[in-house]
Coordinates of C-alpha atoms in Angstrom, one line a residue:
N251 CA 161.6 244.1 24.9
N252 CA 162.1 240.4 25.5
T253 CA 160.0 239.4 22.5
E254 CA 163.0 239.9 20.2
T255 CA 163.6 236.8 18.1
T256 CA 165.2 238.0 14.8
N257 CA 168.5 239.5 13.8
G258 CA 167.0 242.9 13.3
T259 CA 165.6 242.7 9.8
D260 CA 161.9 243.2 8.9
E261 CA 161.1 241.3 5.8
N262 CA 157.6 242.7 5.6
E263 CA 158.8 246.3 5.4
E264 CA 159.0 247.6 1.8
E265 CA 161.5 250.4 1.2
K266 CA 160.1 253.5 -0.5
R267 CA 162.2 254.1 -3.6
L268 CA 162.6 257.2 -5.7
P269 CA 161.9 256.6 -9.4
L270 CA 165.1 256.1 -11.4
P271 CA 166.0 258.3 -14.3
P272 CA 165.9 256.6 -17.7
P273 CA 169.2 255.5 -19.3
F274 CA 171.0 258.0 -21.5
D275 CA 173.0 257.4 -24.7
V276 CA 176.7 257.6 -24.9
A277 CA 179.1 257.0 -27.9
D278 CA 179.4 253.2 -27.5
G279 CA 175.9 252.4 -26.0
F280 CA 174.1 253.8 -23.0
V281 CA 174.5 254.4 -19.3
S282 CA 171.8 253.2 -17.0
F283 CA 171.1 254.1 -13.4
T284 CA 171.1 251.6 -10.5
D285 CA 168.9 251.3 -7.5
S286 CA 171.9 251.1 -5.2
F287 CA 175.7 250.7 -5.3
T288 CA 178.6 250.2 -2.9
Y289 CA 181.1 253.0 -2.4
L290 CA 183.9 252.8 0.2
G291 CA 182.2 249.8 1.8
S292 CA 178.8 251.5 2.2
I293 CA 175.6 251.0 0.2
I294 CA 174.5 254.2 -1.5
T295 CA 170.8 254.5 -2.5
P296 CA 169.1 257.3 -4.5
D297 CA 167.3 258.6 -1.4
L298 CA 170.7 258.8 0.4
R299 CA 169.2 257.1 3.5
D300 CA 171.3 254.7 5.6
D301 CA 168.5 252.1 6.0
E302 CA 169.8 249.6 3.4
D303 CA 173.4 249.9 4.4
I304 CA 172.6 249.4 8.1
R305 CA 170.4 246.4 7.5
A306 CA 173.0 244.8 5.2
R307 CA 175.5 245.2 8.0
I308 CA 173.2 243.7 10.5
K309 CA 172.6 240.7 8.2
K310 CA 176.4 240.2 7.7
A311 CA 177.2 240.5 11.4
A312 CA 174.4 238.1 12.3
G313 CA 176.1 235.6 9.9
Q314 CA 179.4 236.2 11.8
V315 CA 177.7 235.5 15.1
G316 CA 176.2 232.3 13.7
G317 CA 179.7 231.3 12.5
L318 CA 181.1 231.9 15.9
R319 CA 178.4 229.9 17.7
P320 CA 180.7 226.9 18.5
F321 CA 183.2 229.4 20.0
F322 CA 180.6 231.2 22.1
R323 CA 179.2 227.8 23.3
S324 CA 182.6 226.4 24.3
P325 CA 182.8 225.9 28.1
H326 CA 186.6 226.2 27.9
I327 CA 186.6 229.9 26.9
D328 CA 185.9 232.5 29.5
L329 CA 183.1 235.1 29.0
E330 CA 185.5 238.1 28.8
T331 CA 187.2 236.5 25.8
K332 CA 183.9 235.8 24.1
V333 CA 182.8 239.3 24.6
R334 CA 186.1 240.7 23.2
V335 CA 185.7 238.7 20.1
Y336 CA 182.1 239.9 19.6
L337 CA 183.2 243.5 20.0
A338 CA 186.1 243.1 17.6
I339 CA 184.3 241.3 14.8
P340 CA 180.5 241.3 14.6
L341 CA 180.0 244.6 16.4
N342 CA 182.7 246.3 14.4
T343 CA 181.0 245.0 11.2
V344 CA 177.7 246.5 12.3
L345 CA 179.0 249.9 13.4
W346 CA 181.5 250.5 10.6
G347 CA 180.8 254.0 9.3
C348 CA 178.2 254.8 12.0
E349 CA 179.9 258.2 12.5
S350 CA 177.9 259.5 9.5
W351 CA 174.6 257.7 10.1
A352 CA 171.4 259.5 10.4
L353 CA 169.7 257.2 12.9
T354 CA 165.9 256.9 13.0
E355 CA 164.0 255.2 15.8
D356 CA 163.3 252.1 13.6
L357 CA 167.0 251.7 12.8
I358 CA 168.0 252.1 16.5
R359 CA 165.4 249.4 17.4
E360 CA 166.8 247.0 14.8
L361 CA 170.4 247.6 16.0
R362 CA 169.3 246.9 19.5
V363 CA 167.5 243.7 18.5
F364 CA 170.7 242.4 16.8
H365 CA 172.8 243.5 19.8
H366 CA 170.8 241.7 22.4
W367 CA 170.3 238.7 20.2
S368 CA 174.1 238.4 19.9
L369 CA 174.7 238.8 23.6
R370 CA 172.1 236.1 24.4
K371 CA 174.1 233.8 22.0
I372 CA 177.3 234.6 23.9
L373 CA 175.5 233.7 27.2
N374 CA 173.8 230.7 25.7
I375 CA 170.4 232.0 26.7
N376 CA 167.4 231.1 24.6
M377 CA 164.0 232.8 24.4
F378 CA 162.3 230.2 26.5
E379 CA 164.7 231.0 29.4
V380 CA 164.2 234.7 28.7
E381 CA 160.4 234.4 29.1
E382 CA 160.5 231.8 31.9
Q383 CA 163.1 233.6 34.1
R384 CA 162.0 237.1 32.9
I385 CA 165.5 238.1 31.9
T386 CA 165.6 241.7 30.7
N387 CA 167.9 243.2 28.1
T388 CA 169.4 245.3 30.9
T389 CA 170.3 242.1 32.7
I390 CA 171.9 240.7 29.6
R391 CA 174.1 243.8 29.2
E392 CA 175.1 243.7 32.8
R393 CA 176.1 240.0 32.6
T394 CA 178.3 240.7 29.6
N395 CA 179.4 244.1 30.8
V396 CA 178.6 245.6 27.4
P397 CA 176.7 248.9 27.0
D398 CA 173.7 249.5 24.8
I399 CA 174.7 249.5 21.1
L400 CA 173.4 253.1 20.8
I401 CA 175.9 254.2 23.4
L402 CA 178.7 252.4 21.5
A403 CA 177.7 254.2 18.3
Q404 CA 177.5 257.5 20.0
R405 CA 181.0 257.1 21.4
R406 CA 182.3 256.7 17.8
Q407 CA 180.2 259.7 16.7
L408 CA 181.6 261.9 19.5
R409 CA 185.2 261.0 18.5
W410 CA 184.3 262.0 14.9
I411 CA 182.7 265.2 16.0
G412 CA 185.8 266.0 17.9
K413 CA 187.9 265.5 14.8
L414 CA 185.5 267.7 12.8
A415 CA 185.7 270.5 15.4
R416 CA 189.5 270.5 15.1
M417 CA 189.6 270.6 11.3
P418 CA 190.3 273.9 9.6
M419 CA 187.3 275.5 7.9
K420 CA 188.8 274.9 4.5
R421 CA 188.4 271.2 4.9
L422 CA 185.4 269.8 3.0
P423 CA 184.0 267.7 5.9
R424 CA 184.0 270.8 8.1
Q425 CA 182.3 272.8 5.4
L426 CA 179.6 270.1 4.8
L427 CA 178.8 270.1 8.5
A428 CA 177.3 273.6 8.3
A429 CA 176.1 273.3 4.7
W430 CA 172.5 273.4 3.6
V431 CA 170.5 273.2 0.4
N432 CA 169.0 276.6 -0.5
N433 CA 165.7 275.2 -1.6
P434 CA 162.3 275.1 0.1
R435 CA 161.7 271.7 1.6
K436 CA 158.6 269.6 1.0
R437 CA 155.6 269.7 3.3
G438 CA 155.6 267.3 6.2
R439 CA 158.1 266.1 8.7
P440 CA 161.7 266.5 7.4
Q441 CA 163.8 263.4 6.9
T442 CA 166.2 262.7 9.8
S443 CA 169.6 264.1 9.0
L444 CA 173.2 263.6 10.2
R445 CA 172.9 267.0 11.9
N446 CA 169.9 265.8 13.9
T447 CA 171.8 262.7 15.0
M448 CA 174.9 264.7 16.0
I449 CA 172.8 267.1 18.0
E450 CA 171.1 264.3 19.9
T451 CA 174.5 262.6 20.5
L452 CA 176.0 265.9 21.9
Q453 CA 172.9 266.4 24.1
E454 CA 173.2 262.9 25.6
A455 CA 176.9 263.1 26.1

């Protein structure tokens, strides 16, 4: 889609939040609950979805691309070096922890928007040129020799799946892979899980 103009965030979309429990008293005051917190570099929310963490990473990486704009625009630096810097810094920022993401179609779309926006910055192509010359996202990826960001994420997920498969069954990550909650689920379409994402990754491998 060549109408992409943003860094992948949708300001009009309102996140659906679960109601927070009330604070509870302790000896020297009370403990309150938070809407989100950061743990091991990832944002954890009450609904345990990856949306907020991924969008925060997209925003941070977009800032890195913006900071690297003079580097990307320099005529004295070859394209291969520019691409390597993008892969090493902004792209790593976005995909950090993607091995455990449960990716929905909306999140994949936002990741792709950021990816193609960044590659256009590297090639110094603006949206007017995209529309005038009918430059597709496939062409952008071919010029930079960079795969689709979903493929890059799936490669990392496949490496993690391989590590899980080699783990002994007593290891907690291996046990969690086959674990389930023995409770009837709510009516309607179930929430996308890590298991769904792993199955899709293995099917496309």
